[in-house]
């Protein structure tokens, strides 16, 4: 949309000729008229060959000719010609600030350089909204949108829509402003009207999904995302967004069907390298009752590539599948790597204790109690319980006394203290 606007033809030859015949001497008017009907190269030659007094219209005509040459030139020559055209437009605007075509030329040159603030300012000086055609209004609104001048973009787009109600470009600019300003309900109404005319536009459905989500229309948002995936099945980002929405709505089976193509069969190298995708997909599969599938996806990730979160997820899924040995193995890798989270260390300790390896369990409980996180307290109490089971009451009493000194109101700790007192 903006690219086409930048490529606008600035002024038709008859308009230059008409202004020249009224405002300049006949000889200059003849040159301007001849240049207006000539090729760009000839127009530049005619202006360069003028021996009379300078005039802003000469700069304007030469700037327009150089601009057209730039559009047809090779990339290596285009910037040089655009810069020359911009100098001509600047000279014309400086000599006659009321020459709108010169300002419009500056706007196009600035847009080519992606200087959107300058392009917006120059376009506003060069375009009269009351008389501008649809393409010029679209150009002005586009430059304002790019420059972040939301007020100007809104006013221009709405004015253009009133004059050209069927123009989709102006409506898209208005929609972009509404979305950016967070006016979700207005954006929803705008996009619904546009979808009547363009029902297969995936971007419009994506914006409807956003607006519906923002206005608490969860079902409508989900349905819109489903349409986007149907229209753009290869769009990985929106497919993942749909799967996340489905899982959030309590539809794990549907989410699994949506996300499976992102993993591939067999899992692709790109998918296996995407930690966030692997974690989400395996959680989705597990919630959908496909624990073995989730475990196979995690197992496919190369050992050296597995993240800490993936190893924790693998341990969770192993426990869910009743494979405590695999869970212990997965956590052991983290322990060896220097894990500091008391929750993970306590979990590894409970698995060791359940497997009958009390020495390993004691070591891990001690590490957990000396580590970080809210699970430190639980690790201490589990260690006390382990000592009681092993008949090591003095050690249990020492740890429990230290624990109660900092948490005297802990009910579970008080219960263990009562148990120790009874045994005494």
mmCIF file of N, CA, C and O in Angstrom, residues 264-322:
data_model
loop_
_atom_site.group_PDB
_atom_site.id
_atom_site.type_symbol
_atom_site.label_atom_id
_atom_site.label_comp_id
_atom_site.label_asym_id
_atom_site.label_seq_id
_atom_site.Cartn_x
_atom_site.Cartn_y
_atom_site.Cartn_z
ATOM 1 N N UNK A 264 6.284 -32.081 13.017
ATOM 2 C CA UNK A 264 6.640 -32.912 11.866
ATOM 3 C C UNK A 264 6.698 -34.383 12.228
ATOM 4 O O UNK A 264 6.714 -34.765 13.396
ATOM 5 N N UNK A 265 6.702 -35.216 11.217
ATOM 6 C CA UNK A 265 6.762 -36.667 11.403
ATOM 7 C C UNK A 265 7.727 -37.260 10.385
ATOM 8 O O UNK A 265 7.405 -37.373 9.199
ATOM 9 N N UNK A 266 8.943 -37.605 10.802
ATOM 10 C CA UNK A 266 9.494 -37.479 12.160
ATOM 11 C C UNK A 266 9.771 -36.017 12.516
ATOM 12 O O UNK A 266 9.752 -35.158 11.623
ATOM 13 N N UNK A 267 10.032 -35.726 13.801
ATOM 14 C CA UNK A 267 10.268 -34.340 14.200
ATOM 15 C C UNK A 267 11.407 -33.709 13.403
ATOM 16 O O UNK A 267 12.466 -34.310 13.227
ATOM 17 N N UNK A 268 11.160 -32.488 12.921
ATOM 18 C CA UNK A 268 12.173 -31.795 12.128
ATOM 19 C C UNK A 268 13.266 -31.225 13.031
ATOM 20 O O UNK A 268 13.046 -30.980 14.222
ATOM 21 N N UNK A 269 14.420 -30.988 12.435
ATOM 22 C CA UNK A 269 15.534 -30.420 13.195
ATOM 23 C C UNK A 269 15.182 -29.024 13.708
ATOM 24 O O UNK A 269 15.559 -28.650 14.818
ATOM 25 N N UNK A 270 14.450 -28.255 12.888
ATOM 26 C CA UNK A 270 14.069 -26.899 13.305
ATOM 27 C C UNK A 270 13.143 -26.945 14.513
ATOM 28 O O UNK A 270 13.274 -26.143 15.443
ATOM 29 N N UNK A 271 12.206 -27.889 14.505
ATOM 30 C CA UNK A 271 11.283 -28.007 15.637
ATOM 31 C C UNK A 271 12.016 -28.440 16.895
ATOM 32 O O UNK A 271 11.770 -27.915 17.987
ATOM 33 N N UNK A 272 12.916 -29.382 16.764
ATOM 34 C CA UNK A 272 13.659 -29.883 17.923
ATOM 35 C C UNK A 272 14.584 -28.813 18.511
ATOM 36 O O UNK A 272 14.929 -28.871 19.693
ATOM 37 N N UNK A 273 14.964 -27.836 17.684
ATOM 38 C CA UNK A 273 15.830 -26.757 18.174
ATOM 39 C C UNK A 273 15.041 -25.629 18.815
ATOM 40 O O UNK A 273 15.632 -24.722 19.401
ATOM 41 N N UNK A 274 13.718 -25.681 18.711
ATOM 42 C CA UNK A 274 12.861 -24.624 19.260
ATOM 43 C C UNK A 274 12.383 -25.057 20.648
ATOM 44 O O UNK A 274 11.415 -25.810 20.784
ATOM 45 N N UNK A 275 13.064 -24.584 21.663
ATOM 46 C CA UNK A 275 12.783 -25.017 23.036
ATOM 47 C C UNK A 275 11.345 -24.713 23.444
ATOM 48 O O UNK A 275 10.654 -25.555 24.024
ATOM 49 N N UNK A 276 10.861 -23.494 23.148
ATOM 50 C CA UNK A 276 9.501 -23.111 23.541
ATOM 51 C C UNK A 276 8.465 -23.987 22.843
ATOM 52 O O UNK A 276 7.474 -24.406 23.463
ATOM 53 N N UNK A 277 8.695 -24.287 21.575
ATOM 54 C CA UNK A 277 7.752 -25.128 20.837
ATOM 55 C C UNK A 277 7.726 -26.540 21.413
ATOM 56 O O UNK A 277 6.649 -27.127 21.589
ATOM 57 N N UNK A 278 8.892 -27.103 21.709
ATOM 58 C CA UNK A 278 8.955 -28.456 22.258
ATOM 59 C C UNK A 278 8.248 -28.517 23.609
ATOM 60 O O UNK A 278 7.471 -29.447 23.889
ATOM 61 N N UNK A 279 8.482 -27.546 24.453
ATOM 62 C CA UNK A 279 7.839 -27.561 25.764
ATOM 63 C C UNK A 279 6.325 -27.455 25.646
ATOM 64 O O UNK A 279 5.584 -28.175 26.312
ATOM 65 N N UNK A 280 5.866 -26.532 24.794
ATOM 66 C CA UNK A 280 4.420 -26.378 24.633
ATOM 67 C C UNK A 280 3.811 -27.634 24.016
ATOM 68 O O UNK A 280 2.749 -28.105 24.458
ATOM 69 N N UNK A 281 4.430 -28.162 22.993
ATOM 70 C CA UNK A 281 3.875 -29.325 22.290
ATOM 71 C C UNK A 281 3.801 -30.547 23.192
ATOM 72 O O UNK A 281 2.811 -31.290 23.172
ATOM 73 N N UNK A 282 4.840 -30.766 23.989
ATOM 74 C CA UNK A 282 4.826 -31.933 24.870
ATOM 75 C C UNK A 282 3.786 -31.764 25.977
ATOM 76 O O UNK A 282 3.124 -32.739 26.365
ATOM 77 N N UNK A 283 3.627 -30.545 26.468
ATOM 78 C CA UNK A 283 2.583 -30.314 27.476
ATOM 79 C C UNK A 283 1.199 -30.531 26.860
ATOM 80 O O UNK A 283 0.313 -31.120 27.489
ATOM 81 N N UNK A 284 1.026 -30.083 25.625
ATOM 82 C CA UNK A 284 -0.248 -30.271 24.946
ATOM 83 C C UNK A 284 -0.555 -31.747 24.756
ATOM 84 O O UNK A 284 -1.669 -32.214 25.007
ATOM 85 N N UNK A 285 0.456 -32.491 24.289
ATOM 86 C CA UNK A 285 0.264 -33.927 24.073
ATOM 87 C C UNK A 285 -0.072 -34.631 25.382
ATOM 88 O O UNK A 285 -0.952 -35.497 25.433
ATOM 89 N N UNK A 286 0.597 -34.263 26.454
ATOM 90 C CA UNK A 286 0.329 -34.889 27.755
ATOM 91 C C UNK A 286 -1.091 -34.600 28.218
ATOM 92 O O UNK A 286 -1.798 -35.498 28.691
ATOM 93 N N UNK A 287 -1.526 -33.348 28.068
ATOM 94 C CA UNK A 287 -2.888 -32.999 28.484
ATOM 95 C C UNK A 287 -3.933 -33.651 27.590
ATOM 96 O O UNK A 287 -5.075 -33.849 28.012
ATOM 97 N N UNK A 288 -3.540 -33.983 26.371
ATOM 98 C CA UNK A 288 -4.459 -34.668 25.471
ATOM 99 C C UNK A 288 -4.449 -36.175 25.680
ATOM 100 O O UNK A 288 -5.136 -36.918 24.968
ATOM 101 N N UNK A 289 -3.667 -36.642 26.656
ATOM 102 C CA UNK A 289 -3.606 -38.073 26.942
ATOM 103 C C UNK A 289 -2.586 -38.820 26.116
ATOM 104 O O UNK A 289 -2.540 -40.056 26.158
ATOM 105 N N UNK A 290 -1.745 -38.109 25.377
ATOM 106 C CA UNK A 290 -0.732 -38.742 24.535
ATOM 107 C C UNK A 290 0.648 -38.594 25.187
ATOM 108 O O UNK A 290 1.559 -37.974 24.637
ATOM 109 N N UNK A 291 0.795 -39.204 26.376
ATOM 110 C CA UNK A 291 2.045 -39.064 27.114
ATOM 111 C C UNK A 291 3.203 -39.707 26.361
ATOM 112 O O UNK A 291 4.314 -39.163 26.315
ATOM 113 N N UNK A 292 2.971 -40.845 25.757
ATOM 114 C CA UNK A 292 4.055 -41.513 25.027
ATOM 115 C C UNK A 292 4.532 -40.669 23.855
ATOM 116 O O UNK A 292 5.728 -40.630 23.554
ATOM 117 N N UNK A 293 3.594 -39.988 23.181
ATOM 118 C CA UNK A 293 3.982 -39.110 22.079
ATOM 119 C C UNK A 293 4.819 -37.951 22.606
ATOM 120 O O UNK A 293 5.858 -37.606 22.018
ATOM 121 N N UNK A 294 4.397 -37.368 23.709
ATOM 122 C CA UNK A 294 5.159 -36.267 24.300
ATOM 123 C C UNK A 294 6.568 -36.718 24.674
ATOM 124 O O UNK A 294 7.551 -36.012 24.414
ATOM 125 N N UNK A 295 6.677 -37.903 25.258
ATOM 126 C CA UNK A 295 7.996 -38.402 25.646
ATOM 127 C C UNK A 295 8.865 -38.692 24.428
ATOM 128 O O UNK A 295 10.077 -38.471 24.455
ATOM 129 N N UNK A 296 8.251 -39.156 23.350
ATOM 130 C CA UNK A 296 9.033 -39.440 22.141
ATOM 131 C C UNK A 296 9.580 -38.148 21.533
ATOM 132 O O UNK A 296 10.703 -38.126 21.018
ATOM 133 N N UNK A 297 8.793 -37.072 21.596
ATOM 134 C CA UNK A 297 9.286 -35.791 21.086
ATOM 135 C C UNK A 297 10.464 -35.296 21.913
ATOM 136 O O UNK A 297 11.459 -34.817 21.370
ATOM 137 N N UNK A 298 10.369 -35.408 23.235
ATOM 138 C CA UNK A 298 11.486 -34.989 24.077
ATOM 139 C C UNK A 298 12.711 -35.866 23.855
ATOM 140 O O UNK A 298 13.846 -35.380 23.839
ATOM 141 N N UNK A 299 12.476 -37.151 23.678
ATOM 142 C CA UNK A 299 13.596 -38.064 23.468
ATOM 143 C C UNK A 299 14.304 -37.789 22.152
ATOM 144 O O UNK A 299 15.502 -38.102 22.007
ATOM 145 N N UNK A 300 13.598 -37.201 21.193
ATOM 146 C CA UNK A 300 14.188 -36.917 19.887
ATOM 147 C C UNK A 300 15.132 -35.726 19.922
ATOM 148 O O UNK A 300 15.957 -35.555 19.023
ATOM 149 N N UNK A 301 15.034 -34.911 20.960
ATOM 150 C CA UNK A 301 15.938 -33.765 21.077
ATOM 151 C C UNK A 301 17.334 -34.274 21.406
ATOM 152 O O UNK A 301 17.506 -35.049 22.360
ATOM 153 N N UNK A 302 18.346 -33.871 20.656
ATOM 154 C CA UNK A 302 19.708 -34.337 20.958
ATOM 155 C C UNK A 302 20.099 -34.033 22.401
ATOM 156 O O UNK A 302 19.745 -32.980 22.945
ATOM 157 N N UNK A 303 20.807 -34.937 23.011
ATOM 158 C CA UNK A 303 21.157 -34.835 24.429
ATOM 159 C C UNK A 303 21.811 -33.492 24.762
ATOM 160 O O UNK A 303 21.460 -32.834 25.744
ATOM 161 N N UNK A 304 22.766 -33.083 23.954
ATOM 162 C CA UNK A 304 23.487 -31.840 24.237
ATOM 163 C C UNK A 304 22.619 -30.601 24.047
ATOM 164 O O UNK A 304 22.983 -29.511 24.483
ATOM 165 N N UNK A 305 21.489 -30.778 23.402
ATOM 166 C CA UNK A 305 20.620 -29.651 23.058
ATOM 167 C C UNK A 305 19.479 -29.469 24.061
ATOM 168 O O UNK A 305 18.773 -28.468 24.023
ATOM 169 N N UNK A 306 19.293 -30.429 24.958
ATOM 170 C CA UNK A 306 18.153 -30.384 25.872
ATOM 171 C C UNK A 306 18.329 -29.309 26.930
ATOM 172 O O UNK A 306 19.373 -29.217 27.576
ATOM 173 N N UNK A 307 17.300 -28.517 27.107
ATOM 174 C CA UNK A 307 17.341 -27.448 28.105
ATOM 175 C C UNK A 307 16.958 -27.993 29.480
ATOM 176 O O UNK A 307 16.449 -29.108 29.615
ATOM 177 N N UNK A 308 17.211 -27.181 30.487
ATOM 178 C CA UNK A 308 16.822 -27.554 31.845
ATOM 179 C C UNK A 308 15.318 -27.809 31.916
ATOM 180 O O UNK A 308 14.866 -28.792 32.516
ATOM 181 N N UNK A 309 14.532 -26.933 31.299
ATOM 182 C CA UNK A 309 13.071 -27.090 31.340
ATOM 183 C C UNK A 309 12.632 -28.379 30.656
ATOM 184 O O UNK A 309 11.686 -29.036 31.106
ATOM 185 N N UNK A 310 13.304 -28.739 29.579
ATOM 186 C CA UNK A 310 12.959 -29.982 28.890
ATOM 187 C C UNK A 310 13.260 -31.193 29.772
ATOM 188 O O UNK A 310 12.495 -32.160 29.781
ATOM 189 N N UNK A 311 14.342 -31.148 30.507
ATOM 190 C CA UNK A 311 14.684 -32.277 31.378
ATOM 191 C C UNK A 311 13.663 -32.398 32.516
ATOM 192 O O UNK A 311 13.285 -33.511 32.905
ATOM 193 N N UNK A 312 13.229 -31.272 33.047
ATOM 194 C CA UNK A 312 12.199 -31.307 34.091
ATOM 195 C C UNK A 312 10.892 -31.840 33.521
ATOM 196 O O UNK A 312 10.203 -32.655 34.145
ATOM 197 N N UNK A 313 10.571 -31.384 32.299
ATOM 198 C CA UNK A 313 9.346 -31.880 31.647
ATOM 199 C C UNK A 313 9.449 -33.383 31.387
ATOM 200 O O UNK A 313 8.470 -34.127 31.573
ATOM 201 N N UNK A 314 10.626 -33.838 30.978
ATOM 202 C CA UNK A 314 10.818 -35.276 30.741
ATOM 203 C C UNK A 314 10.616 -36.064 32.030
ATOM 204 O O UNK A 314 10.020 -37.158 32.027
ATOM 205 N N UNK A 315 11.086 -35.522 33.142
ATOM 206 C CA UNK A 315 10.897 -36.195 34.424
ATOM 207 C C UNK A 315 9.418 -36.240 34.799
ATOM 208 O O UNK A 315 8.919 -37.271 35.278
ATOM 209 N N UNK A 316 8.699 -35.156 34.589
ATOM 210 C CA UNK A 316 7.264 -35.138 34.894
ATOM 211 C C UNK A 316 6.519 -36.192 34.072
ATOM 212 O O UNK A 316 5.679 -36.931 34.592
ATOM 213 N N UNK A 317 6.827 -36.239 32.783
ATOM 214 C CA UNK A 317 6.142 -37.188 31.913
ATOM 215 C C UNK A 317 6.510 -38.625 32.269
ATOM 216 O O UNK A 317 5.671 -39.533 32.171
ATOM 217 N N UNK A 318 7.752 -38.840 32.677
ATOM 218 C CA UNK A 318 8.164 -40.186 33.078
ATOM 219 C C UNK A 318 7.395 -40.632 34.312
ATOM 220 O O UNK A 318 6.927 -41.780 34.398
ATOM 221 N N UNK A 319 7.234 -39.741 35.286
ATOM 222 C CA UNK A 319 6.442 -40.071 36.480
ATOM 223 C C UNK A 319 5.005 -40.347 36.083
ATOM 224 O O UNK A 319 4.364 -41.295 36.571
ATOM 225 N N UNK A 320 4.474 -39.529 35.147
ATOM 226 C CA UNK A 320 3.089 -39.715 34.694
ATOM 227 C C UNK A 320 2.917 -41.072 34.017
ATOM 228 O O UNK A 320 1.848 -41.692 34.099
ATOM 229 N N UNK A 321 3.983 -41.520 33.364
ATOM 230 C CA UNK A 321 3.930 -42.816 32.686
ATOM 231 C C UNK A 321 4.304 -43.965 33.612
ATOM 232 O O UNK A 321 4.326 -45.127 33.189
ATOM 233 N N UNK A 322 4.622 -43.656 34.877
ATOM 234 C CA UNK A 322 4.992 -44.691 35.822
ATOM 235 C C UNK A 322 6.431 -45.135 35.706
ATOM 236 O O UNK A 322 6.820 -46.161 36.269
#
